[in-house]
mmCIF file of C-alpha atoms and ligand atoms in Angstrom:
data_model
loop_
_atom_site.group_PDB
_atom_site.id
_atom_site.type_symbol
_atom_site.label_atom_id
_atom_site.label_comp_id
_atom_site.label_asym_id
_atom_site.label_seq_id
_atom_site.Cartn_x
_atom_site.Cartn_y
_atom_site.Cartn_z
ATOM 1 C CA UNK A 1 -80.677 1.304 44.640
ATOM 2 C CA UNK A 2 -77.156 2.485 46.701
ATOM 3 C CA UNK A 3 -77.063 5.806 47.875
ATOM 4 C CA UNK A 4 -74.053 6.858 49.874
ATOM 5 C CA UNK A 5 -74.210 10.122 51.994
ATOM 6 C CA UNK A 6 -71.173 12.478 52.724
ATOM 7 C CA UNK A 7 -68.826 14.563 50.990
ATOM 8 C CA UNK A 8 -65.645 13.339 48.557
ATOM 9 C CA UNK A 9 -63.701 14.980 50.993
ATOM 10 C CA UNK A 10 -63.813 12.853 53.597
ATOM 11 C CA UNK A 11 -61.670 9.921 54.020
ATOM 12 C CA UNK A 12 -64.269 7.836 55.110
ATOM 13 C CA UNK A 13 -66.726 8.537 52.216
ATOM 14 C CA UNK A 14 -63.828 8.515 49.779
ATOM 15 C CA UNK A 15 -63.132 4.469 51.077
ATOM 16 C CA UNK A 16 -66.865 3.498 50.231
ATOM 17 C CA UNK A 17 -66.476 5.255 46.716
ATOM 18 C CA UNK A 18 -62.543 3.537 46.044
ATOM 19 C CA UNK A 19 -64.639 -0.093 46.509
ATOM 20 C CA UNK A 20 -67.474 0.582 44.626
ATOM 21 C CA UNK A 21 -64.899 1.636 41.607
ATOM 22 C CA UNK A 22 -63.281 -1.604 42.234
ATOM 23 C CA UNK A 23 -66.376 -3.472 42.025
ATOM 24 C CA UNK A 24 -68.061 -1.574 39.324
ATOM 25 C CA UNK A 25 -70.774 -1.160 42.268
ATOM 26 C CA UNK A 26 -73.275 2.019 41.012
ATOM 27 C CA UNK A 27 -73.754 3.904 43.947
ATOM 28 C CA UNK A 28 -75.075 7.510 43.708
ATOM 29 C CA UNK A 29 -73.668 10.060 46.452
ATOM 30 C CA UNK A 30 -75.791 12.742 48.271
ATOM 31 C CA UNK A 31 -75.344 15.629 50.736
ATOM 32 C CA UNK A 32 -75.354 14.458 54.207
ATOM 33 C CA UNK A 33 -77.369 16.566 56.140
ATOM 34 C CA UNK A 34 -75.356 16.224 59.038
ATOM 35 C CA UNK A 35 -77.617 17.163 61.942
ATOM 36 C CA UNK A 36 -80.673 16.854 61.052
ATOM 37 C CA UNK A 37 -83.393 14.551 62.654
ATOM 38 C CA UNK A 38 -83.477 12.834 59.160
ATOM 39 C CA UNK A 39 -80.084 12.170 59.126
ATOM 40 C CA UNK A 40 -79.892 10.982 62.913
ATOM 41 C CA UNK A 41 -82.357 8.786 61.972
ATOM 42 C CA UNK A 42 -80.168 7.014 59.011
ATOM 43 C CA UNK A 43 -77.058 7.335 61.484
ATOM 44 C CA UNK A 44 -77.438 7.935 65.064
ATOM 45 C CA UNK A 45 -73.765 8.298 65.268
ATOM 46 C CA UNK A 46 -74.196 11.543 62.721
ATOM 47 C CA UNK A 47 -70.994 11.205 61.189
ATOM 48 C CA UNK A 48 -70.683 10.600 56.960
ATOM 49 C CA UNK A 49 -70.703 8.459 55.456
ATOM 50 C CA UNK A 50 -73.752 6.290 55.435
ATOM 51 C CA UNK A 51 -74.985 3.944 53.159
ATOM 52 C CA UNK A 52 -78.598 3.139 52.264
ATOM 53 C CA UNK A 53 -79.266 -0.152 50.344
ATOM 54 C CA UNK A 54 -82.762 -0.682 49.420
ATOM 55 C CA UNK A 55 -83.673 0.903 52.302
ATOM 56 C CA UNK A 56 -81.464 -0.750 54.799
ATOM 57 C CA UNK A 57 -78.847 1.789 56.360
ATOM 58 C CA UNK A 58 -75.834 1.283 57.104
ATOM 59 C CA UNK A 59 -72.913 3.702 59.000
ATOM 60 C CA UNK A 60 -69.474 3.563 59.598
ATOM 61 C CA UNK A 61 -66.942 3.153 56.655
ATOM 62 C CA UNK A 62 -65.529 0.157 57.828
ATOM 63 C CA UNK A 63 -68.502 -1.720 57.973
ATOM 64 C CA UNK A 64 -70.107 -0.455 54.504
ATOM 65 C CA UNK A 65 -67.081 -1.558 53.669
ATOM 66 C CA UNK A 66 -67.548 -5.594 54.949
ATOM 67 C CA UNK A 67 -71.224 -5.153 53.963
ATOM 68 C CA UNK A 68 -70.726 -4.195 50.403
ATOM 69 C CA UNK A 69 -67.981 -7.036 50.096
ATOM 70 C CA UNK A 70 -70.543 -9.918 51.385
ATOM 71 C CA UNK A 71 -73.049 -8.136 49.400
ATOM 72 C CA UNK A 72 -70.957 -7.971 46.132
ATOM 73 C CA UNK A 73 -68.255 -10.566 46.679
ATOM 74 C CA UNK A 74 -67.046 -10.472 43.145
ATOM 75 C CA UNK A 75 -63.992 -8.869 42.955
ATOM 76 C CA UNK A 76 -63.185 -10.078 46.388
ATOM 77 C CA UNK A 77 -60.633 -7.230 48.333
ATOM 78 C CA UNK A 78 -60.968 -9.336 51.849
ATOM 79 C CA UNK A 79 -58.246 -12.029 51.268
ATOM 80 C CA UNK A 80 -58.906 -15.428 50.931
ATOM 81 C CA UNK A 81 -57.927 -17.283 53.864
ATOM 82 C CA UNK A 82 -58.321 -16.324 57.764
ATOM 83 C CA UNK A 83 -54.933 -15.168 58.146
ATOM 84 C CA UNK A 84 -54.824 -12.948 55.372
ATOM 85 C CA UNK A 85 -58.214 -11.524 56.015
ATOM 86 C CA UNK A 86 -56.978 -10.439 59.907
ATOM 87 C CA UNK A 87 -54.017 -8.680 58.032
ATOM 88 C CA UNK A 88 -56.344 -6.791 56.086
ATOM 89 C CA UNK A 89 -58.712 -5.483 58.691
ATOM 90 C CA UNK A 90 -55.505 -4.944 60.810
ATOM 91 C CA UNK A 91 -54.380 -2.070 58.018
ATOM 92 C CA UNK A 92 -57.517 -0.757 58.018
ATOM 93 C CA UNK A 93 -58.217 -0.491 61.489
ATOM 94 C CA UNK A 94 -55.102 0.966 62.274
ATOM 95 C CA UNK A 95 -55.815 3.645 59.770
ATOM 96 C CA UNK A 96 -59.349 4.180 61.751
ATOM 97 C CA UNK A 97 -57.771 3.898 65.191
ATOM 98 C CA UNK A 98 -54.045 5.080 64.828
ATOM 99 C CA UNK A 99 -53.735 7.787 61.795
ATOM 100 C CA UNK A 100 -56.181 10.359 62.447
ATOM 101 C CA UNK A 101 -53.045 12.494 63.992
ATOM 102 C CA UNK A 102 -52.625 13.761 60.581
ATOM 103 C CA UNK A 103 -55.885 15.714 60.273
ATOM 104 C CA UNK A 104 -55.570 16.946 63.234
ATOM 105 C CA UNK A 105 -51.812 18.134 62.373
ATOM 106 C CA UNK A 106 -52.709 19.556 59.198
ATOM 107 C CA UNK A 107 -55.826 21.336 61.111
ATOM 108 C CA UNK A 108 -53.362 22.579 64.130
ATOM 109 C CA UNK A 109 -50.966 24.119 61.216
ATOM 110 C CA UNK A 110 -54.209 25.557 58.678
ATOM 111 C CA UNK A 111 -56.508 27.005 61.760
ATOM 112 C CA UNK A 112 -54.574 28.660 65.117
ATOM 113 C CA UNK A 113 -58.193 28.432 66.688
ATOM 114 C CA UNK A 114 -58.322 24.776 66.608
ATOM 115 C CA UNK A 115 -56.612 23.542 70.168
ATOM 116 C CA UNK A 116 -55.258 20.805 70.166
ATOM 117 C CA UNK A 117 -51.913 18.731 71.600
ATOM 118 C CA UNK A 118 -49.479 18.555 69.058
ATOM 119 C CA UNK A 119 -46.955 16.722 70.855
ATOM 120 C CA UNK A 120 -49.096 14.153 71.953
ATOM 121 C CA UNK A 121 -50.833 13.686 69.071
ATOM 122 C CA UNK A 122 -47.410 13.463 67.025
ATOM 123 C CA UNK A 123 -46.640 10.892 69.291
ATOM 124 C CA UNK A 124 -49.706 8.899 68.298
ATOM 125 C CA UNK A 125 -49.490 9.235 64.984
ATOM 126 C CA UNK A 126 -45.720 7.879 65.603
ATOM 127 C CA UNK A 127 -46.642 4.922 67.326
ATOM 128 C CA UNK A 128 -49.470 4.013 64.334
ATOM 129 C CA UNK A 129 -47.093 4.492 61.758
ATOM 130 C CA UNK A 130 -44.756 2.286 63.453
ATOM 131 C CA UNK A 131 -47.198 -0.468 63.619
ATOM 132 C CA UNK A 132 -48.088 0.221 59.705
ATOM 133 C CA UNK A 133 -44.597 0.183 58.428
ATOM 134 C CA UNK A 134 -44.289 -3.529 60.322
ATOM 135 C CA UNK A 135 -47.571 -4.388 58.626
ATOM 136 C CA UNK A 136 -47.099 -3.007 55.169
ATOM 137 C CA UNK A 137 -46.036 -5.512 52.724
ATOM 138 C CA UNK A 138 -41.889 -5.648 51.396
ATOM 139 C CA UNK A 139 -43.007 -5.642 47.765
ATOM 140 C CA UNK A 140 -46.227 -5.674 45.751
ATOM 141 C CA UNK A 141 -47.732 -2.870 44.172
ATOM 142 C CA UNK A 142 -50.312 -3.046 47.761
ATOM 143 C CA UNK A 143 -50.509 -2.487 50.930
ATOM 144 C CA UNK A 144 -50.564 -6.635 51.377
ATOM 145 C CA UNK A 145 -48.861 -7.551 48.429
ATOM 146 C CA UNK A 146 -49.818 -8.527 44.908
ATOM 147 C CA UNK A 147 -53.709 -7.706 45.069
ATOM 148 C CA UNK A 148 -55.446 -4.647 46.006
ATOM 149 C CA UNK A 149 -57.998 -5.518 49.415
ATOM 150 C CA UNK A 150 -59.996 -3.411 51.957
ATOM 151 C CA UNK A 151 -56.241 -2.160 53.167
ATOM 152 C CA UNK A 152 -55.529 0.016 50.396
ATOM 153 C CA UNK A 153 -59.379 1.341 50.457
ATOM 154 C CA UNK A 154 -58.482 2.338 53.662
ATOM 155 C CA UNK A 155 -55.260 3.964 53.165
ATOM 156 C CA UNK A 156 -55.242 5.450 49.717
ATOM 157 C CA UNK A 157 -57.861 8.282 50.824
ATOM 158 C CA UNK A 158 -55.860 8.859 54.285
ATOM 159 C CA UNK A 159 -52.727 9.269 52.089
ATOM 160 C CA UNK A 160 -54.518 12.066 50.044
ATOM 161 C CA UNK A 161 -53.739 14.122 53.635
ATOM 162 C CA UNK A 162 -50.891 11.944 54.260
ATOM 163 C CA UNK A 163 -49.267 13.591 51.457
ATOM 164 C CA UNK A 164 -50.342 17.207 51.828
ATOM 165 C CA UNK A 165 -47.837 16.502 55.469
ATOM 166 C CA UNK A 166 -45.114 15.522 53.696
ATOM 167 C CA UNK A 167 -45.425 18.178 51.114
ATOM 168 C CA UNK A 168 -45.390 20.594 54.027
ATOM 169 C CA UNK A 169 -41.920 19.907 54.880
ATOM 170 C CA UNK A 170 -42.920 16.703 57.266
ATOM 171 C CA UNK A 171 -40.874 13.424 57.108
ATOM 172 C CA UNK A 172 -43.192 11.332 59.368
ATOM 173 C CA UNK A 173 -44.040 9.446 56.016
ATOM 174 C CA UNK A 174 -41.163 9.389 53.738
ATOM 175 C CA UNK A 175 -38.654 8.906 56.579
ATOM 176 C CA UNK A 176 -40.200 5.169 56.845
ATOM 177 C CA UNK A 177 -39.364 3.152 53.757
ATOM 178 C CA UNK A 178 -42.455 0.524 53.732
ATOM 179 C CA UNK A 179 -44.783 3.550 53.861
ATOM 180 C CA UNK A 180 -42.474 5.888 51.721
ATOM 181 C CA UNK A 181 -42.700 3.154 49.112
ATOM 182 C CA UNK A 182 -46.148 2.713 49.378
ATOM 183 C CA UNK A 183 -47.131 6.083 48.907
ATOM 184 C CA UNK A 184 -44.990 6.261 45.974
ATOM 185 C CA UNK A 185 -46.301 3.349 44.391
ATOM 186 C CA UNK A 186 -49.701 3.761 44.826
ATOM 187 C CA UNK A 187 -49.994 7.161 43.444
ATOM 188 C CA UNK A 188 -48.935 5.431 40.018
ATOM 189 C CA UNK A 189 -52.244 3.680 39.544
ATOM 190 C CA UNK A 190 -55.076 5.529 37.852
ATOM 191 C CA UNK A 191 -57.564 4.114 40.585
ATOM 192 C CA UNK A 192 -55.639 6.108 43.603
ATOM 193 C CA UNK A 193 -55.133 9.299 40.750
ATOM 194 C CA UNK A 194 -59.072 9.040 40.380
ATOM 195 C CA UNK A 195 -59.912 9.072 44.683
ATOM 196 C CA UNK A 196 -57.592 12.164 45.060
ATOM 197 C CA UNK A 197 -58.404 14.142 42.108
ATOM 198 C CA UNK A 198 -62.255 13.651 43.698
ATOM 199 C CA UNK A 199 -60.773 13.811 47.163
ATOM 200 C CA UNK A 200 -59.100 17.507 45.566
ATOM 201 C CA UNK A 201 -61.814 18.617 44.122
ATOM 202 C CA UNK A 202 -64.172 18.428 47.526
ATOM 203 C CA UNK A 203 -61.331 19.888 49.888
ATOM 204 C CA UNK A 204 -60.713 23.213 47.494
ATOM 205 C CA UNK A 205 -64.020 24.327 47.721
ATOM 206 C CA UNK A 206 -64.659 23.467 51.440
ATOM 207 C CA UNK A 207 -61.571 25.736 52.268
ATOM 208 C CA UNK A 208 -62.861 28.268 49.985
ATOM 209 C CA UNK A 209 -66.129 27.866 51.731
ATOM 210 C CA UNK A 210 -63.747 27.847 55.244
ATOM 211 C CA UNK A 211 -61.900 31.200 54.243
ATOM 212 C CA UNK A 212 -64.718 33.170 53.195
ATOM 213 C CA UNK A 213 -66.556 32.324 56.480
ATOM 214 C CA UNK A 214 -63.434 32.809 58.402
ATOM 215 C CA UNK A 215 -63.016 36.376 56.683
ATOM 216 C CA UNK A 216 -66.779 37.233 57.204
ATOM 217 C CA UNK A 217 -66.331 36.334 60.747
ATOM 218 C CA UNK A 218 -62.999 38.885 61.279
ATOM 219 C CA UNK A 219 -65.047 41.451 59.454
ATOM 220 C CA UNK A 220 -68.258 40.937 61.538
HETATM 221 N N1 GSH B 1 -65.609 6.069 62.144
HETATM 222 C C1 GSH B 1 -66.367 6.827 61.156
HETATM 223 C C2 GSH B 1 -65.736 8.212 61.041
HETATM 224 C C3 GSH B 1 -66.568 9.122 60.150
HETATM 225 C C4 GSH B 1 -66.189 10.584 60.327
HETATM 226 O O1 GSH B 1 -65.472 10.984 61.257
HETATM 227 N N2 GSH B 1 -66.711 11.408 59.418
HETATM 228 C C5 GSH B 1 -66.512 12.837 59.527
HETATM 229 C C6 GSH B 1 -66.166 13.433 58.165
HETATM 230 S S1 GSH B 1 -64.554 12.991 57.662
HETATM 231 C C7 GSH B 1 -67.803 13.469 59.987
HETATM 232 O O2 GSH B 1 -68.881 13.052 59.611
HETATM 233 N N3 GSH B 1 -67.688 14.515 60.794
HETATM 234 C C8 GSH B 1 -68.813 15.282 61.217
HETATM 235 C C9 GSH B 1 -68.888 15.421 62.689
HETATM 236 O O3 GSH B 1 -68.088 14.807 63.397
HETATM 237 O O4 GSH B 1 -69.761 16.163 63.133
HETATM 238 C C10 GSH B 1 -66.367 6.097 59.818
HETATM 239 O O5 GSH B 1 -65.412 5.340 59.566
HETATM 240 O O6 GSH B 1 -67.329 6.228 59.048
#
């Protein structure tokens, strides 16, 4: 039995559930109850998601991620050869390492509590999508080319936020035309339309859940 724990909303969870659609992998997702001594005891890092596997646990997306793909190799999403296998965990782990700028952007703009340094973390984000546009693939419907990998798991739910910046008016994305492409592209196939309308779903009712508190909180 697969259980995953965490929220569609997340990014991280939402890469778990894009491979296990790939690989027709049934995994059932749960409330993580973030916090708790139950929880740190699954993850001692108490972040979402987690996965359990027959009782074995396993955190951080990026290595459920590997995991699942040893454990289910068939369709493989790793590349084939050494060289294209360091290109795909390259992507992804300049998603993980580079890209967060854009939650905290979208945070910085949604919540004028939240502190945080804009410029510098515009400059970040800069710098990874630099790096990504030099990675990214000239054609292919994928981040490497012809076949979806690990790359697009990574990027497709990071785009859902991705592209709620460039709907605000930002160009950081469409202004670079590996990524601009990309995004375009991607958003065509039913398997990225399926992530974001769960991805949607999740974030509407945590900001209705935000702006009630947020309201209680002014009134209180
Ligand atoms: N590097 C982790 C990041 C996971 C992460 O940041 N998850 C967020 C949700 S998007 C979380 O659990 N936040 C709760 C917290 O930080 O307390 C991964 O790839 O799994």
């Amino acid at each position: 039995m697969i259980i995953l724990y965490g929220s569609n909303g997340s990014p991280f969870v939402s890469r778990v559930r894009m491979l296990a659609y790939v690989k027709e992998i049934p995994i059932e997702l749960r409330p993580a109850a973030l916090g708790t001594p139950e929880y740190q005891r699954m993850n001692p890092l108490n972040k979402m998601p987690v996965l359990e596997h027959d009782g074995f646990f396993v955190p951080e997306s990026a290595v459920i991620c590997e995991y699942l793909e040893e454990a289910f190799p068939s369709p493989s999403v790793l590349g084939t050869d050494i060289r294209e296998r360091a290109r795909v965990r390259l992507v992804a782990r300049t998603v993980d390492l580079y890209l967060s700028g854009v939650f905290e952007l979208l945070r910085a703009a949604a919540d004028p509590s939240f502190k945080v340094d804009v410029t510098a973390k515009r400059a970040e984000l800069n710098r990874g999508l630099d790096a990504l546009e030099t990675f990214l693939a000239d054609e292919g419907d994928f981040a490497l080319g012809d076949k979806l990998s690990l790359a697009d798991c990574a990027l497709v739910p990071w785009l859902f936020y991705g592209n709620m910046l460039t709907a605000s008016g930002d160009d950081s994305l469409t202004r670079r035309p590996k990524i601009a492409r990309y995004a375009a592209k991607i958003g065509e196939f039913d398997l990225a339309k399926r992530i974001w309308g769960d991805m949607d779903e999740a974030f509407r009712a945590f900001m209705t859940r935000w702006k009630a508190e947020q309201a209680a909180s002014k009134a209180g």
